[in-house]
Short mmCIF file of C-alpha atoms in Angstrom, two decimals:
data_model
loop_
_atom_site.label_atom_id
_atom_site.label_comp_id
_atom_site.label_asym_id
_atom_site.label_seq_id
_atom_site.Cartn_x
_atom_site.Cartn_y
_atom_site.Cartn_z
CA UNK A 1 23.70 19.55 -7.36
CA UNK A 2 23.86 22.58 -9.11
CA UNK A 3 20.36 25.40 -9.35
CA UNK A 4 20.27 24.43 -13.38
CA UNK A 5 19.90 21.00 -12.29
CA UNK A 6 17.89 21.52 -10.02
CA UNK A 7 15.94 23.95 -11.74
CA UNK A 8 15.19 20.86 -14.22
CA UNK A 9 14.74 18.25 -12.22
CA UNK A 10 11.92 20.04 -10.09
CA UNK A 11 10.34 20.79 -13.90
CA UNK A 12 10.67 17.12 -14.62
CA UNK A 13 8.78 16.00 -11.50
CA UNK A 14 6.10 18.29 -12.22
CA UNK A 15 5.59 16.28 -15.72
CA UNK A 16 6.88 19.25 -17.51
CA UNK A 17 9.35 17.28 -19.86
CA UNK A 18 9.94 19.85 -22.51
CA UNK A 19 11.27 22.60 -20.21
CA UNK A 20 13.21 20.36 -18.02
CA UNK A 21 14.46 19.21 -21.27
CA UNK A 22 15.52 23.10 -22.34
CA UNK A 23 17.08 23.59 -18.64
CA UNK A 24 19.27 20.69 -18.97
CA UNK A 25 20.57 21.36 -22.43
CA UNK A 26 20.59 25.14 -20.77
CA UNK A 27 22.92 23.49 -18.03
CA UNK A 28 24.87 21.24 -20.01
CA UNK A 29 25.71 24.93 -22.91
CA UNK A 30 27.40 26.23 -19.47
CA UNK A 31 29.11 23.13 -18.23
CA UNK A 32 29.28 20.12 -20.16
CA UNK A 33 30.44 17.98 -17.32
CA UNK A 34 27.36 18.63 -15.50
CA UNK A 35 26.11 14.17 -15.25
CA UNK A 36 23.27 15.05 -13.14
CA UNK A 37 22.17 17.33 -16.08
CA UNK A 38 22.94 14.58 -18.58
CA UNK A 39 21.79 12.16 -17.20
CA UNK A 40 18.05 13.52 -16.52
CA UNK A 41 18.00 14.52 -20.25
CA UNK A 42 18.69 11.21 -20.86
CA UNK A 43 15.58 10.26 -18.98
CA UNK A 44 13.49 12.69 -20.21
CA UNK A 45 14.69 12.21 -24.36
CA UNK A 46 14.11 8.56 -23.47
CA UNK A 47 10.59 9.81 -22.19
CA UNK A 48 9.75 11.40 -25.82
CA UNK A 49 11.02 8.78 -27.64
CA UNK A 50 14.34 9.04 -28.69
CA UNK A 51 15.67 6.15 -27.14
CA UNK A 52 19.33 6.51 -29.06
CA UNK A 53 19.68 9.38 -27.85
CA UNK A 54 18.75 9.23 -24.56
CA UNK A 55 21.13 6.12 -23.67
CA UNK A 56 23.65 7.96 -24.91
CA UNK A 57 23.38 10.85 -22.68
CA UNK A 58 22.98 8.28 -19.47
CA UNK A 59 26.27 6.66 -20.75
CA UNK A 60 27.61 9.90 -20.84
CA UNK A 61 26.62 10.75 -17.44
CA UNK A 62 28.13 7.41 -16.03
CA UNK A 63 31.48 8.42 -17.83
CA UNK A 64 31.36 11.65 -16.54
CA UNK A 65 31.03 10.67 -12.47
CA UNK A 66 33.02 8.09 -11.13
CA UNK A 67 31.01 8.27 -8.00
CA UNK A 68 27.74 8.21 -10.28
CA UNK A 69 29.16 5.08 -11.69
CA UNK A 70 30.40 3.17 -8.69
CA UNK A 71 26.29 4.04 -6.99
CA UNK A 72 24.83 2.18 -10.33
CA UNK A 73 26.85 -0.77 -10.15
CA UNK A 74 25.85 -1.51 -6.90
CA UNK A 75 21.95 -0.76 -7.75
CA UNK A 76 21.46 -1.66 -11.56
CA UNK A 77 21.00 -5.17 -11.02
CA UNK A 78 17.67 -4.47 -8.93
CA UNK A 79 16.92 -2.23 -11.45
CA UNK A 80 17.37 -4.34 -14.96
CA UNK A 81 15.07 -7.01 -13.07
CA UNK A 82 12.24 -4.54 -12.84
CA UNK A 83 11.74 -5.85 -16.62
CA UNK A 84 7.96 -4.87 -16.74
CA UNK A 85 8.56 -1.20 -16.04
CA UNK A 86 8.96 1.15 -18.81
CA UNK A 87 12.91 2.11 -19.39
CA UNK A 88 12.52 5.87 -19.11
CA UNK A 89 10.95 5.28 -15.50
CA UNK A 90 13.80 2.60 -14.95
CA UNK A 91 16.16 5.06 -15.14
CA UNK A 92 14.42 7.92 -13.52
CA UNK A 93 14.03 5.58 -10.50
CA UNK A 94 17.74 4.91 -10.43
CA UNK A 95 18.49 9.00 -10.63
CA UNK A 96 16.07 9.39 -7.53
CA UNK A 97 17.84 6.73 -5.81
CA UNK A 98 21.23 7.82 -6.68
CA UNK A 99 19.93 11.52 -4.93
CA UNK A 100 18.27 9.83 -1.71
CA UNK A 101 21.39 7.94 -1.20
CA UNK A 102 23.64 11.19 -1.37
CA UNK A 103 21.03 12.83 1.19
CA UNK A 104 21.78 9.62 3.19
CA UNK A 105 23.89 9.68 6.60
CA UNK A 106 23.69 6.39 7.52
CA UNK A 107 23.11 2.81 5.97
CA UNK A 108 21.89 -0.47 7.60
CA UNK A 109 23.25 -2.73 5.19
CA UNK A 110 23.11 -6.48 5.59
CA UNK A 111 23.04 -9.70 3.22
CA UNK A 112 19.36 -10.42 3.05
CA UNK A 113 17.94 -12.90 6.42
CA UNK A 114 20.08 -11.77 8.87
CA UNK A 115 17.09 -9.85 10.60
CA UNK A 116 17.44 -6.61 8.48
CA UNK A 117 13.59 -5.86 8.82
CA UNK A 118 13.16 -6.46 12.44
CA UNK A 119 16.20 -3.86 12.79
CA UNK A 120 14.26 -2.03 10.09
CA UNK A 121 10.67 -2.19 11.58
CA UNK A 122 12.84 -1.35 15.40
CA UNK A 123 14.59 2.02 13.94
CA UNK A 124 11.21 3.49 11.81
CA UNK A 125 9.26 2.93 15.09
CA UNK A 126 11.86 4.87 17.74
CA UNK A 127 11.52 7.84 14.96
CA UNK A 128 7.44 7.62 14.31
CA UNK A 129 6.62 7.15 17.80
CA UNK A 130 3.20 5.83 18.55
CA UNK A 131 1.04 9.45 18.55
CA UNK A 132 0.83 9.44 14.57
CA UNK A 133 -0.36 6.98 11.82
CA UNK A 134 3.21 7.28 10.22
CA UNK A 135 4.48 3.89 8.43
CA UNK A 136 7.49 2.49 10.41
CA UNK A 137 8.56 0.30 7.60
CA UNK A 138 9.58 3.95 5.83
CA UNK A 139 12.63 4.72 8.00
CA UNK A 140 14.61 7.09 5.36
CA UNK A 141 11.06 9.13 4.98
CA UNK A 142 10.79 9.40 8.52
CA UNK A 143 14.05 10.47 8.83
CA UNK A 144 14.55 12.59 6.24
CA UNK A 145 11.45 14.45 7.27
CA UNK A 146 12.48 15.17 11.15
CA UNK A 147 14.95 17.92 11.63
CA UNK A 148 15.89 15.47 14.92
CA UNK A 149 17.33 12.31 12.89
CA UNK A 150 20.43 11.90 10.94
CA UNK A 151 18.71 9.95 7.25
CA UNK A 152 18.98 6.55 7.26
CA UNK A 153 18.69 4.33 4.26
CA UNK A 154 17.94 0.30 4.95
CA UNK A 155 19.88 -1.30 2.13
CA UNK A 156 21.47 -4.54 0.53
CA UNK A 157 24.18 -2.59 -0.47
CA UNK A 158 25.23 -4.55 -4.05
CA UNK A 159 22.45 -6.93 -3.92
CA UNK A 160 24.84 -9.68 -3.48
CA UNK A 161 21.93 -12.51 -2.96
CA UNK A 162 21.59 -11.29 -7.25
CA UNK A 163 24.96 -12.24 -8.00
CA UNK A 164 26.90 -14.84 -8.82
CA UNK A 165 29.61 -15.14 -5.68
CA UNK A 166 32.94 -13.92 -7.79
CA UNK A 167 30.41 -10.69 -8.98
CA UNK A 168 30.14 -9.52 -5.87
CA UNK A 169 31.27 -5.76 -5.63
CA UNK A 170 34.43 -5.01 -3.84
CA UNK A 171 34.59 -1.19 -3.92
CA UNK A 172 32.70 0.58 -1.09
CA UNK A 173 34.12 3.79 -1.94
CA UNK A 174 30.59 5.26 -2.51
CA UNK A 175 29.77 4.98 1.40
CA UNK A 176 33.20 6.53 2.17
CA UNK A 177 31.40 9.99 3.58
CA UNK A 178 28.85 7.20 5.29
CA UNK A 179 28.25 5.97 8.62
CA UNK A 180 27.62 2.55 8.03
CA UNK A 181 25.93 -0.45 10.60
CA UNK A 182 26.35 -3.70 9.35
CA UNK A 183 24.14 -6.72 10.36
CA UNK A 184 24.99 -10.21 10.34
CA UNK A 185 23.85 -12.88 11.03
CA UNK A 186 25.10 -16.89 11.05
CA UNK A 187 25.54 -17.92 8.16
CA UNK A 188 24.08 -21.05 8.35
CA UNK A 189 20.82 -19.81 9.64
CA UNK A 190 21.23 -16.93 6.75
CA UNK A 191 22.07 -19.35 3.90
CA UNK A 192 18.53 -21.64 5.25
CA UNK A 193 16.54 -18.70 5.06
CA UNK A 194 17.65 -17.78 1.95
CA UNK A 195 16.40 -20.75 0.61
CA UNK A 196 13.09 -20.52 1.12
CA UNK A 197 13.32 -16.78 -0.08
CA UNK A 198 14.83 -18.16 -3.14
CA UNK A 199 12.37 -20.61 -3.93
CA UNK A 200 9.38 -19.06 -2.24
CA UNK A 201 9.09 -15.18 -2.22
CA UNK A 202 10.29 -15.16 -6.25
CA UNK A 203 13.91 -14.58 -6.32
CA UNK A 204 14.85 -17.50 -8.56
CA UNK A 205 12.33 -15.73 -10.99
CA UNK A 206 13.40 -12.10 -10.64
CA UNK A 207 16.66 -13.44 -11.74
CA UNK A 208 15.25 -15.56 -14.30
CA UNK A 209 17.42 -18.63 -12.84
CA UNK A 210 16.46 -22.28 -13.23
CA UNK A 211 16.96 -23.26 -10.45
CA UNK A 212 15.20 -26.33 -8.89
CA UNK A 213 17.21 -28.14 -6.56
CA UNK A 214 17.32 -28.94 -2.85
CA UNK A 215 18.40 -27.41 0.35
CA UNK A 216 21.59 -29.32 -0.25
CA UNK A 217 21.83 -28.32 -3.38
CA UNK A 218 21.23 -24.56 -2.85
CA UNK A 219 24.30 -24.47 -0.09
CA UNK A 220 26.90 -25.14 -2.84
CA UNK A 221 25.11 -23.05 -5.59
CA UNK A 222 27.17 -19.71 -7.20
CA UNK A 223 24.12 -17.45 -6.39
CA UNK A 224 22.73 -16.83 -2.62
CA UNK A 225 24.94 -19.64 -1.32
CA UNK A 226 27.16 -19.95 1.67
CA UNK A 227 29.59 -18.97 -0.23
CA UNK A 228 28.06 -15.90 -1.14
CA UNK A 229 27.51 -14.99 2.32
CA UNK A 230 30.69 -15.29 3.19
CA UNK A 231 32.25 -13.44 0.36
CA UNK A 232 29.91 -10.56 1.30
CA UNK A 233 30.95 -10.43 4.43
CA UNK A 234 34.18 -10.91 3.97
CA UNK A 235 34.38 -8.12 1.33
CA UNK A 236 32.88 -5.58 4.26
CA UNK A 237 35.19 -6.99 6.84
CA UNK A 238 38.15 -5.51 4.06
CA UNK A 239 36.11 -2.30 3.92
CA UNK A 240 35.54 -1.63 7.18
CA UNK A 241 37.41 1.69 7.50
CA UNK A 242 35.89 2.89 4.55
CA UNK A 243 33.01 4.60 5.92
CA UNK A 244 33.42 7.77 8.04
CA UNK A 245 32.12 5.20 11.05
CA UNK A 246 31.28 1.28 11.27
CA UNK A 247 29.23 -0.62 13.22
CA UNK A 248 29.05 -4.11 13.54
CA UNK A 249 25.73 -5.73 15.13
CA UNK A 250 24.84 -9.19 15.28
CA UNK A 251 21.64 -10.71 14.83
CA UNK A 252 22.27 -13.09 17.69
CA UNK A 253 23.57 -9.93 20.16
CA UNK A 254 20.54 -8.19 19.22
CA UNK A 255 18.06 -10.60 20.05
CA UNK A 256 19.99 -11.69 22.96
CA UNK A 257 19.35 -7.82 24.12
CA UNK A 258 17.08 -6.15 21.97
CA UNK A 259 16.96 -2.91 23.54
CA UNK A 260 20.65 -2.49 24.14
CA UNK A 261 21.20 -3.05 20.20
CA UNK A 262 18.62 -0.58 19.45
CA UNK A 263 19.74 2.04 21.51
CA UNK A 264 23.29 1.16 20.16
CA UNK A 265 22.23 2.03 16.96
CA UNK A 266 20.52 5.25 18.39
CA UNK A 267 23.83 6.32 20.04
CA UNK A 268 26.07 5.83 16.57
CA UNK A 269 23.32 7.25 14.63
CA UNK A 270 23.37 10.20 16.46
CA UNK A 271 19.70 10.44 17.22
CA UNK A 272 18.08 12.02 20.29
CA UNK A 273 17.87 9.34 23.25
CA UNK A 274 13.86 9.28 23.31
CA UNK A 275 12.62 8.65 27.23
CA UNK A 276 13.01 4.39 28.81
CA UNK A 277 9.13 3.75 28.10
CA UNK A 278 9.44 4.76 24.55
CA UNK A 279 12.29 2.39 24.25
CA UNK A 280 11.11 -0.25 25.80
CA UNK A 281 7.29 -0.10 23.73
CA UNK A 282 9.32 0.02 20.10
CA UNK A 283 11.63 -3.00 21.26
CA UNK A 284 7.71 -4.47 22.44
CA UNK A 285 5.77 -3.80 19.29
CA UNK A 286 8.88 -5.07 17.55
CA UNK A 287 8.31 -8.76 19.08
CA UNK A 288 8.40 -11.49 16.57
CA UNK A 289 4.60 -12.79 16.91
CA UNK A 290 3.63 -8.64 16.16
CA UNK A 291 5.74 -8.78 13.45
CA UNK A 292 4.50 -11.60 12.11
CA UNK A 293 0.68 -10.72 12.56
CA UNK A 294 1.66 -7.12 10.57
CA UNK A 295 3.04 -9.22 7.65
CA UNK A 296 -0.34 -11.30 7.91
CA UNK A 297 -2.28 -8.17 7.98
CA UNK A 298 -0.35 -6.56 5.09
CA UNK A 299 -0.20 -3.32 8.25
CA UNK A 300 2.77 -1.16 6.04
CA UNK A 301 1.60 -2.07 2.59
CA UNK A 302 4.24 -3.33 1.01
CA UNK A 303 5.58 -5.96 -1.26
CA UNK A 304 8.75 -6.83 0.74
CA UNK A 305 6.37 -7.14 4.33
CA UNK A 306 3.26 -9.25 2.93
CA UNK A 307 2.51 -12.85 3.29
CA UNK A 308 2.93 -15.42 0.60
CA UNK A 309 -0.20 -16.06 -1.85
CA UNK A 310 -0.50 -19.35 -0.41
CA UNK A 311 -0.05 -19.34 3.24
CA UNK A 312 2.85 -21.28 3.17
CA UNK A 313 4.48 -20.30 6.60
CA UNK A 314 8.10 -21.12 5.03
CA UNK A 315 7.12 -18.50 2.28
CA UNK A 316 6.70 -15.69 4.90
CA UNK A 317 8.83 -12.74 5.29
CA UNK A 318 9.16 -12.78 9.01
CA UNK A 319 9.62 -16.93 8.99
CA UNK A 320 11.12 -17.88 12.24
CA UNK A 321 13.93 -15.92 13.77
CA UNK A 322 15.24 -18.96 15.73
CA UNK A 323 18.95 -18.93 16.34
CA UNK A 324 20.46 -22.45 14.98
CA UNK A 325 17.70 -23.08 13.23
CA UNK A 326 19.50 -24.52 10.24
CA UNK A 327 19.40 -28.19 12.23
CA UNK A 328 15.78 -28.41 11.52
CA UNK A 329 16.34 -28.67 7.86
CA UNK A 330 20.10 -30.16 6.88
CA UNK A 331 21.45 -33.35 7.68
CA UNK A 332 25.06 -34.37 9.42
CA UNK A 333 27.15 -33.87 6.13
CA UNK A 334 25.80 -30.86 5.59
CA UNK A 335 26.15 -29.29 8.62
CA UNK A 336 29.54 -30.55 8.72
CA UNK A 337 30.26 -28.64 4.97
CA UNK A 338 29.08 -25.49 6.28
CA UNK A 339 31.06 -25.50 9.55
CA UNK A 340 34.56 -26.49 7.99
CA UNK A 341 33.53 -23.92 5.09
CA UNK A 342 32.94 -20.97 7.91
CA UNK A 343 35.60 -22.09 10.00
CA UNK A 344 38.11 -22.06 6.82
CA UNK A 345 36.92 -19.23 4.81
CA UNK A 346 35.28 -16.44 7.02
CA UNK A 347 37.08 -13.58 8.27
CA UNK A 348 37.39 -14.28 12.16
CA UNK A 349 36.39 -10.09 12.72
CA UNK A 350 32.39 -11.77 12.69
CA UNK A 351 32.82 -14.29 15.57
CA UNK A 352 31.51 -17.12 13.35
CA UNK A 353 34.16 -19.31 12.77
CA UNK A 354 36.09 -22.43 14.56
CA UNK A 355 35.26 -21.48 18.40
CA UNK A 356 31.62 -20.37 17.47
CA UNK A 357 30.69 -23.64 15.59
CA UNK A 358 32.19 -25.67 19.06
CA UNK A 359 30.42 -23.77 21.08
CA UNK A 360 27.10 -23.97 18.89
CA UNK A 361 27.63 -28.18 17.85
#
C-alpha cells in the first residue's frame, strides 16, 4: 500500500469522502496504476452518486491487479448475495477484506461442516485466554491485535458450498505467500450436514435456489453436493504446494485427540506454546455440549453462531458432531452411491476413499 493510499483510505474511514476522494485522484495524477487508489475512488464516487463512474474505476482496479482480481473471485459471490446492503458499502466491504486478507499469515480454510467452528472457537480461545471478556469467535482480531500471534483468518476460501460443482475456483495463487491448514472432514457426514444447512440456516435462499428436494435428492445436486465436496477437495489436494506451508487436519484426528490437533495447529502457526493447563481448559470449554449451550445463548453474538428461530435442533449450527453420522439419515443405496463415488473420485492424499469406507461399513 502506498502513503497516498493510505493517506485516503484513513480519510475515507473517518467519513471524510470528499478529501479521500482528492487524495486518490492526488495518487492516481502520480501513478495511474495505483488499484488500491482506484478502486477506493470507486467506492467513494459510488458513495456520492455517480454510480457510472464509480464501477468503472473498480473495473479498472480489477484490471489493473491480477492478485486484486484472483482475491474477488474467490469472495464476490458472498458479497453479490448481501443484496440488501447498499452497493457502495458492498464494495467497501470487499476492499477491507481484500486488506485483512493481505495482513493475513495463515488461513483455516475448509468446505463448510467439517468442524471449521469448533477449530475456530479452539484457536480464538488459546489466543484470548480466560482473564479478559475478549470474543473467541474473533480469531483474526485477536490475532491481529497481539504482537505474540502470527494473523489468522477462518475462511471458506471460494465459497464452494455457493457454486455450482464445475465453478469451483482452481487457482490458489492468492494464498501462495500463505500458510494454509486445511480441514476436512468425511464427506458423507459433510454432504448430511450440509443439508440441513441448506435447507435450514438459509442457504438455498441466499442463493436464491429452488430447491426443495430430499436428502437423496440433495447428494446428487450441482450445488453443495458430494460432488462438490469432493471437487473442493480435490482442487486443494492439486494446490497443496501452493502455499508457503500446508497442513492437513482431519475432523476425525482432531476429535479423536483434541488437544494434540490444537497444539498442532499452534506449532505450524508459529504461536507461543501457552502452559499444559491452559491447553487443556481451551480444548475443555471447547466440548461439544459448551458449544452448543453458547450457540443457545447467542454468547459471541453472531449470525453464523446463533440458534435457529424455531428450535429445530437439525437447524443448529453446532448440530451433532458424530462421526458416521450420515447412517442415521440415508438408506442402503445411498450409502452405497456415496462410497463408490468417494472411493472412485477422491484424491487418496485425504484417507477417505476404498480402505476408509471398509473399515467404516
Amino acid at each position: 500500500m502506498t502513503p497516498a493510499f493510505v493517506r485516503a483510505f484513513n480519510r475515507f474511514r473517518a467519513g471524510e469522502v470528499e478529501a479521500a476522494m482528492e487524495s486518490c485522484r492526488a495518487a492516481l495524477a502520480a501513478d495511474p496504476a495505483d488499484a488500491l487508489s482506484s478502486f477506493l475512488l470507486g467506492i467513494a464516487l459510488l458513495r456520492r452518486g455517480s454510480v457510472e463512474e464509480g464501477r468503472e474505476r473498480i473495473a479498472s482496479a480489477f484490471a489493473q491487479s491480477a492478485e486484486l482480481d484472483r482475491f474477488d473471485a474467490m469472495t464476490r459471490g458472498f458479497w453479490e448475495r448481501r443484496g440488501e446492503i447498499d452497493e457502495s458499502l458492498r464494495f467497501e466491504a470487499r476492499l477491507l477484506d481484500y486488506l485483512r486478507s493481505r495482513d493475513t499469515d495463515g488461513f483455516v480454510i475448509s468446505f463448510p461442516k467439517c468442524g471449521r467452528t469448533w477449530l475456530r472457537l479452539l484457536l480464538g480461545k488459546y489466543v484470548a485466554g480466560f482473564e479478559t471478556v475478549a470474543n473467541p469467535f474473533r480469531v483474526w482480531d485477536l490475532t491481529y491485535r497481539s504482537p505474540r500471534h502470527a494473523t489468522v483468518q477462518v475462511s471458506h476460501d471460494d465459497y464452494p458450498h455457493w457454486r455450482r460443482h464445475g465453478d469451483i475456483l482452481r487457482d490458489k495463487s492468492f494464498y501462495a505467500e500463505k500458510k494454509v491448514i486445511f480441514l476436512v472432514r468425511d464427506p458423507r457426514d459433510v454432504v448430511v450436514s450440509n443439508y440441513f444447512q441448506f435447507v435450514k440456516r438459509g442457504d438455498a435462499r441466499r442463493i436464491r435456489d429452488g430447491f426443495s428436494g430430499s436428502l437423496s435428492d440433495f447428494l446428487r445436486y450441482e450445488i453443495g453436493s458430494l460432488k462438490s465436496v469432493v471437487t473442493f477437495y480435490n482442487v486443494w489436494a492439486c494446490n497443496r504446494s501452493v502455499p508457503r506451508d500446508f497442513k492437513l487436519i482431519s475432523y476425525e484426528d482432531l476429535k479423536g485427540a483434541p488437544l494434540e490437533g490444537l497444539l498442532g495447529c499452534v506449532d505450524f502457526l508459529g504461536w507461543p506454546r501457552e502452559s499444559d493447563d491452559h491447553c487443556r481448559r481451551v480444548v475443555d470449554y471447547c466440548r461439544f455440549d459448551n458449544m452448543r449451550k453458547l450457540e443457545e445463548e447467542r454468547a459471541f453474538d453472531s449470525v453464523e453462531l446463533s440458534p435457529p428461530k424455531d428450535g429445530d435442533p437439525e437447524g443448529f449450527k453446532v448440530r451433532k458432531g458424530r462421526i458416521g453420522g450420515y447412517r442415521d439419515y440415508l438408506c442402503e443405496d445411498d450409502v452405497a452411491y456415496m462410497n463408490r463415488f468417494i472411493a472412485e473420485e477422491l484424491d487418496p492424499l485425504f484417507g477417505y476413499g476404498r480402505e476408509h469406507v471398509e473399515r467404516t461399513d
